[in-house]
Tab-separated table of C-alpha atoms in Angstrom:
chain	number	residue	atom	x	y	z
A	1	UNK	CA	35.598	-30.985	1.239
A	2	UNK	CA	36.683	-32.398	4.534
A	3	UNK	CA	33.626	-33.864	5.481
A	4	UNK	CA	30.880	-36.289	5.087
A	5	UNK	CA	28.977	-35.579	1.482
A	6	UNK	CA	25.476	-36.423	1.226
A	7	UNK	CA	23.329	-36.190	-2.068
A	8	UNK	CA	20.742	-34.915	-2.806
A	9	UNK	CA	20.205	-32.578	-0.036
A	10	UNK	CA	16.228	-32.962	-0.457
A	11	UNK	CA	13.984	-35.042	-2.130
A	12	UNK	CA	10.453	-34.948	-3.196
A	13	UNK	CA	8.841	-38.221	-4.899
A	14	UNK	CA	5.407	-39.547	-5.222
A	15	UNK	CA	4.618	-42.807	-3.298
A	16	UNK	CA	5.227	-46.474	-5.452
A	17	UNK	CA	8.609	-44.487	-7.167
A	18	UNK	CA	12.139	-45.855	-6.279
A	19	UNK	CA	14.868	-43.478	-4.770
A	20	UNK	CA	18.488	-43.408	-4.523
A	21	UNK	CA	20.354	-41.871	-1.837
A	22	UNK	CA	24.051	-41.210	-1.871
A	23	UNK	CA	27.161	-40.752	0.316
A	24	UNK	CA	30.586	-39.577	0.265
A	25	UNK	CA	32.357	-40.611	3.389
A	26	UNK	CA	35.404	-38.722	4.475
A	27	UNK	CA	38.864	-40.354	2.954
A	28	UNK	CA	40.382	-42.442	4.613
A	29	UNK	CA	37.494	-43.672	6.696
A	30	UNK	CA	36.274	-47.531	6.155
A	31	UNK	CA	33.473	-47.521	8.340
A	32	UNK	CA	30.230	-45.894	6.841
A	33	UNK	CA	26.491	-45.985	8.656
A	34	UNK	CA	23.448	-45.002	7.681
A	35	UNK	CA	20.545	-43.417	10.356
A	36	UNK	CA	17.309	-42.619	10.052
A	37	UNK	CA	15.938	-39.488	11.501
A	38	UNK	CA	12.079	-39.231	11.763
A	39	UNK	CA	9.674	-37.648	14.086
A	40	UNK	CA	7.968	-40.857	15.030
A	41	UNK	CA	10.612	-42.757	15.891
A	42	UNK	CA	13.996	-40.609	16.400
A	43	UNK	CA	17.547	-41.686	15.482
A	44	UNK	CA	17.784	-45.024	14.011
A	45	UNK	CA	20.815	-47.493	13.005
A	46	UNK	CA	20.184	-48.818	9.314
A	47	UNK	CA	23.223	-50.269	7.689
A	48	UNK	CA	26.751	-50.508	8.325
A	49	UNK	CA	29.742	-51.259	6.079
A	50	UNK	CA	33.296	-51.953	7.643
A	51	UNK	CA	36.041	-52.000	5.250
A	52	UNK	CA	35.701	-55.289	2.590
A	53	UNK	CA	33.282	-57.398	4.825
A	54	UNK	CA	29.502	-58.292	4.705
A	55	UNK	CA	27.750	-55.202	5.740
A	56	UNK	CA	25.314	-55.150	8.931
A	57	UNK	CA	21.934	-54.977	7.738
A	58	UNK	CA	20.772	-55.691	10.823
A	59	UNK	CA	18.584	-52.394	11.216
A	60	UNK	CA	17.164	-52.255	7.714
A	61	UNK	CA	13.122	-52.344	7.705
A	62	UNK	CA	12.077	-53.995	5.589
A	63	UNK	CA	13.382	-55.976	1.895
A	64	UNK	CA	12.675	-52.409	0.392
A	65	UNK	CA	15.349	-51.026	1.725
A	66	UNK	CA	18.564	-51.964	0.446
A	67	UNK	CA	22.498	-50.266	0.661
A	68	UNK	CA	26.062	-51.073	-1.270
A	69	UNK	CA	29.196	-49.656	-1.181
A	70	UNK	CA	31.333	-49.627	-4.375
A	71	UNK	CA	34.966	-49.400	-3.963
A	72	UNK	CA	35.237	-49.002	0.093
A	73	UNK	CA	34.004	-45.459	-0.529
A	74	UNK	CA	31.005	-44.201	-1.928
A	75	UNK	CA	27.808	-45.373	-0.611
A	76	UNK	CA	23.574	-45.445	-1.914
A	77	UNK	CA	21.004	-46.040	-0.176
A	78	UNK	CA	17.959	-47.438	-2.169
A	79	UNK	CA	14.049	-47.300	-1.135
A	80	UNK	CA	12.071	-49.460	-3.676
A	81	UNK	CA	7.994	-48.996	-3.955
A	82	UNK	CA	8.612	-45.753	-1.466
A	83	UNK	CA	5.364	-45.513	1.301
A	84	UNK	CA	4.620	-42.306	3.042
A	85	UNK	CA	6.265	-43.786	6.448
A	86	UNK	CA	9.369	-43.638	4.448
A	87	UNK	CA	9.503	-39.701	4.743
A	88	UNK	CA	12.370	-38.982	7.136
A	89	UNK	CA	15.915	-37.220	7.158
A	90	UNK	CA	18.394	-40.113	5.720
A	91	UNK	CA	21.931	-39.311	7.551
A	92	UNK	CA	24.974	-41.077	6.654
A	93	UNK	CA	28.241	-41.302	9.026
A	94	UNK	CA	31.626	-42.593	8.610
A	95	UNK	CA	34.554	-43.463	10.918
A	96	UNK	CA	38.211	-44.690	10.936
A	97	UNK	CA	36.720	-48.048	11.729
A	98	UNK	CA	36.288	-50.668	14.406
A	99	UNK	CA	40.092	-50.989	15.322
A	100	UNK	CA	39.581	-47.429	16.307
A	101	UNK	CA	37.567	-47.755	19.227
A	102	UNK	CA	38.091	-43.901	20.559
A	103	UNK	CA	37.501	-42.396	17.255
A	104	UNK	CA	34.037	-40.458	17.114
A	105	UNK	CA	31.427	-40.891	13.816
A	106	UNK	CA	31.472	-38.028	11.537
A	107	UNK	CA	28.184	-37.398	10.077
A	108	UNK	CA	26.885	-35.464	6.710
A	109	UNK	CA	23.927	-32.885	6.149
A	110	UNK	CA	21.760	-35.460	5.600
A	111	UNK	CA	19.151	-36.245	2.613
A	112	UNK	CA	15.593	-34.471	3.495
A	113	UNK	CA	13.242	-37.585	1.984
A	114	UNK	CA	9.737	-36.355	1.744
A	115	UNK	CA	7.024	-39.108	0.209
A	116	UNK	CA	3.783	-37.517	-1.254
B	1	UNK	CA	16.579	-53.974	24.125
B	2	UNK	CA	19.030	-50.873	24.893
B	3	UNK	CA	17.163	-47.936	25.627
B	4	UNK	CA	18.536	-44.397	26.013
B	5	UNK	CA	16.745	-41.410	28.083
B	6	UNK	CA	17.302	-38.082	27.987
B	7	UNK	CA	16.058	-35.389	30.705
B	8	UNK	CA	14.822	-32.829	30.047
B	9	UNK	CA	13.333	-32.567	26.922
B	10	UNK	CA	13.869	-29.265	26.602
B	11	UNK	CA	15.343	-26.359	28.437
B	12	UNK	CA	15.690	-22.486	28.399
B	13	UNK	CA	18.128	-20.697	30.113
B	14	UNK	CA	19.889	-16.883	30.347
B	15	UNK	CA	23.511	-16.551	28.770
B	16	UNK	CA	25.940	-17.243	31.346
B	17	UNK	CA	24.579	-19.885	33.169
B	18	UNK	CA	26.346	-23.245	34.202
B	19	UNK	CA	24.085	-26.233	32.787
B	20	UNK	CA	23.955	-29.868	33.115
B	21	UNK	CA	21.879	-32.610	30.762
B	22	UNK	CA	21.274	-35.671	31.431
B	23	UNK	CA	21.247	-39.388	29.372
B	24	UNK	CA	20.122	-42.809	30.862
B	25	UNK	CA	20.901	-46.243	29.667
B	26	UNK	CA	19.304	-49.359	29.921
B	27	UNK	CA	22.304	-51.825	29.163
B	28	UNK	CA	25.334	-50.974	30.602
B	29	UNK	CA	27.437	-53.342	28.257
B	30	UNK	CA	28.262	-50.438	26.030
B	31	UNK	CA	31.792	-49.662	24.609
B	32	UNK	CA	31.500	-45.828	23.822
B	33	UNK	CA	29.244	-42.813	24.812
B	34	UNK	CA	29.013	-40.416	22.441
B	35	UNK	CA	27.537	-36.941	22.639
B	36	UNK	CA	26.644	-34.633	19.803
B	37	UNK	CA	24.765	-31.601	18.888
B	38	UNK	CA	22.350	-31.025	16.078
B	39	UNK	CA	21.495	-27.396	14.729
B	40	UNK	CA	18.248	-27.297	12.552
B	41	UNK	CA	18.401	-28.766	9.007
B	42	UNK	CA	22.229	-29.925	9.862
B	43	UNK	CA	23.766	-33.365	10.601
B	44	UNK	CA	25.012	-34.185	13.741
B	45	UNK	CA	28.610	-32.620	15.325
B	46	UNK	CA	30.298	-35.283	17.709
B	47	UNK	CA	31.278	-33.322	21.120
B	48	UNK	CA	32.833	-35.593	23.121
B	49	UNK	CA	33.351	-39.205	22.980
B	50	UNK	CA	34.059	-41.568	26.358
B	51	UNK	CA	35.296	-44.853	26.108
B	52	UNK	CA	33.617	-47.291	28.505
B	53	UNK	CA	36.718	-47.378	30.502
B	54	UNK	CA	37.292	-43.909	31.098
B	55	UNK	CA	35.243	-41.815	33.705
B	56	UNK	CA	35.139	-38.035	31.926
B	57	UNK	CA	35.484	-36.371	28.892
B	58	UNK	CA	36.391	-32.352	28.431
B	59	UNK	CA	36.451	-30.014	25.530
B	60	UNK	CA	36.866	-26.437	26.439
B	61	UNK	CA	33.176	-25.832	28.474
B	62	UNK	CA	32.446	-29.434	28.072
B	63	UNK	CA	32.365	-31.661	30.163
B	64	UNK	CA	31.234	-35.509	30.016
B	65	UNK	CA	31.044	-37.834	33.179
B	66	UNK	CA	30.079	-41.460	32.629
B	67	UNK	CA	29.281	-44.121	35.280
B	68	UNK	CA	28.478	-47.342	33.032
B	69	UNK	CA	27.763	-48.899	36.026
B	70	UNK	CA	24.478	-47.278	36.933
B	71	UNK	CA	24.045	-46.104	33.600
B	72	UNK	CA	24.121	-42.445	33.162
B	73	UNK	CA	25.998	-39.764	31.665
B	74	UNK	CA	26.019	-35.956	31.796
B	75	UNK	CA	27.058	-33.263	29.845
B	76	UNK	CA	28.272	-30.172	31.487
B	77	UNK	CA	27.918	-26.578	29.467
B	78	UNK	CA	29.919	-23.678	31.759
B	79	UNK	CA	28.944	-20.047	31.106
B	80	UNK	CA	26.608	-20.894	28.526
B	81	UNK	CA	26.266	-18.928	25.353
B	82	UNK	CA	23.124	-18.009	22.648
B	83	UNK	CA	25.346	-19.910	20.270
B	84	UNK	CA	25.167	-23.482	22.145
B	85	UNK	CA	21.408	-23.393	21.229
B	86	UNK	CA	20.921	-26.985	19.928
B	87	UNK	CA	19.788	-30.031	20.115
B	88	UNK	CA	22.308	-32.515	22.028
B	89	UNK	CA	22.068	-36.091	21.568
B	90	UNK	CA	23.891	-38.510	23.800
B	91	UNK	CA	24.316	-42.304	22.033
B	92	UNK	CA	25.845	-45.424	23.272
B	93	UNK	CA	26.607	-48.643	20.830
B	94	UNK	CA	24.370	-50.703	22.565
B	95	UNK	CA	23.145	-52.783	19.108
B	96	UNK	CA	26.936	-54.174	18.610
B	97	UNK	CA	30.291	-52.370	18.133
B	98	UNK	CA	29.896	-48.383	17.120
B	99	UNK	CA	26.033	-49.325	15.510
B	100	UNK	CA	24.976	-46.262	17.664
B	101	UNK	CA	21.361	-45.895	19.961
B	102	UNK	CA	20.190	-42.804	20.130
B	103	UNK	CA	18.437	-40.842	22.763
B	104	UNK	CA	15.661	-38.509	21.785
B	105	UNK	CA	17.741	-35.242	23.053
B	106	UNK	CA	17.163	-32.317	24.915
B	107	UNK	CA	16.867	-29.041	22.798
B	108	UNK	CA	18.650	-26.002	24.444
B	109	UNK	CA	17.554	-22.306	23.646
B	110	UNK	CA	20.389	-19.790	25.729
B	111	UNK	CA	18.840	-16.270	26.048
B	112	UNK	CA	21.090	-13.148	25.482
C-alpha cells in the first residue's frame, strides 16, 4: 500500500516479556518517528531517524526502550522487561525529511500495546 | 518546555454549522503547525500544514490561521458535516525540527 504500515495491529503480553514493534514507512520517505499515544499523558515524541544519521532518542523513557532502522526503511521498536505503564497505542510516522520543511508527517494505524 | 492547548475539549454541534477550534502555544519559536484528525482506533490524517512564515492554510472547508507571534492557531470547519466527527489535533515542532508536540485535541460529534 501507499501508506504507513504498522505491525502488529494489537498486542497482548504479560508484564517482565520483551516486545517488538514494527514499521513500514512510505517509500521514498527518510524521515521516520515514533509517538506514543496514552491516556495519561497524550501524544508523545519517542525516536526519530533522518536518513543515515544518529537517530534522536531524545524522547525515549527510559534504557528499556530502544529503536533501529535497517536499511533507511523498515523500523522496530523494542520494550524490554515491559511494565503496565507501558500499555499505550505505539504510532509510527514518516516524512520526505528535514530538507522538506512544508511536507506534512504521514502516520500508520498504529500498534494497540496492552501490558497485563 | 513547549506546551500546546487546545479549547474546547470537546464540542457538539448540528450539521451545517460554521465551526472554529482553537490551539495555544507556549514557545513561539516553532517552524511548522500542523493539524490533523484522528477517527477511533485509526492513526492520525494530516489536514493542513502552515509553515511559520505563512499566515493561513485552506483545504476545501478548511481553513488554518496562524499568528506565531501570540501563539495561536485556529482551524475553521464551514457547513459542517456528521462525517467530520473526530478528534483534531493541532502540533507544532517545538522539541527541535519536525519532532512534533502535541495538543490534547478537541473531539467533534456533528449531529444530522
Amino acid at each position: 500500500g501507499a501508506g504507513v504500515s504498522q505491525s502488529p495491529s494489537n498486542k497482548v503480553t504479560e508484564k517482565g516479556k520483551d516486545v517488538e514493534l514494527r514499521c513500514d514507512p512510505i517509500s521514498g520517505h527518510t524521515a521516520l518517528y515514533w509517538y506514543r499515544q496514552s491516556l495519561g499523558q497524550g501524544l508523545e515524541f519517542l525516536i526519530y531517524f533522518q536518513g543515515n544519521s544518529a537517530p534522536d532518542k531524545s524522547g525515549l523513557p527510559s534504557d528499556r526502550f530502544s529503536a533501529e532502522r535497517t536499511g533507511g526503511s523498515v523500523s522496530t521498536l523494542t520494550i524490554q522487561r515491559t511494565q503496565q505503564e507501558d500499555s499505550a497505542v505505539y504510532l509510527c510516522a514518516s516524512s520526505k525529511g528535514e530538507h522538506y520543511s512544508n511536507q506534512p508527517q504521514h502516520f500508520g494505524d498504529g500498534t494497540r500495546l496492552s501490558i497485563l | 518546555k513547549q506546551e500546546v492547548t487546545q479549547i474546547p475539549a470537546a464540542l457538539s454541534v448540528p450539521e451545517g454549522e460554521n465551526l472554529v477550534l482553537n490551539c495555544s502555544f507556549t514557545d513561539s519559536a516553532i517552524y511548522n503547525l500542523q493539524w490533523f484528525r484522528q477517527d477511533p482506533g485509526k492513526g492520525l490524517t494530516s489536514l493542513l500544514l502552515i509553515q511559520s512564515s505563512q499566515r493561513e492554510q485552506t483545504s476545501g472547508r478548511l481553513n488554518a490561521s496562524l499568528d506565531k507571534s501570540s501563539g495561536r492557531s485556529t482551524l475553521y470547519i464551514a457547513a459542517s458535516q456528521p462525517g467530520d466527527s473526530a478528534t483534531y489535533l493541532c502540533a507544532v515542532d517545538g522539541l527541535g525540527f519536525q519532532k512534533l508536540v502535541f495538543g490534547t485535541g478537541t473531539r467533534l460529534l456533528v449531529s444530522p
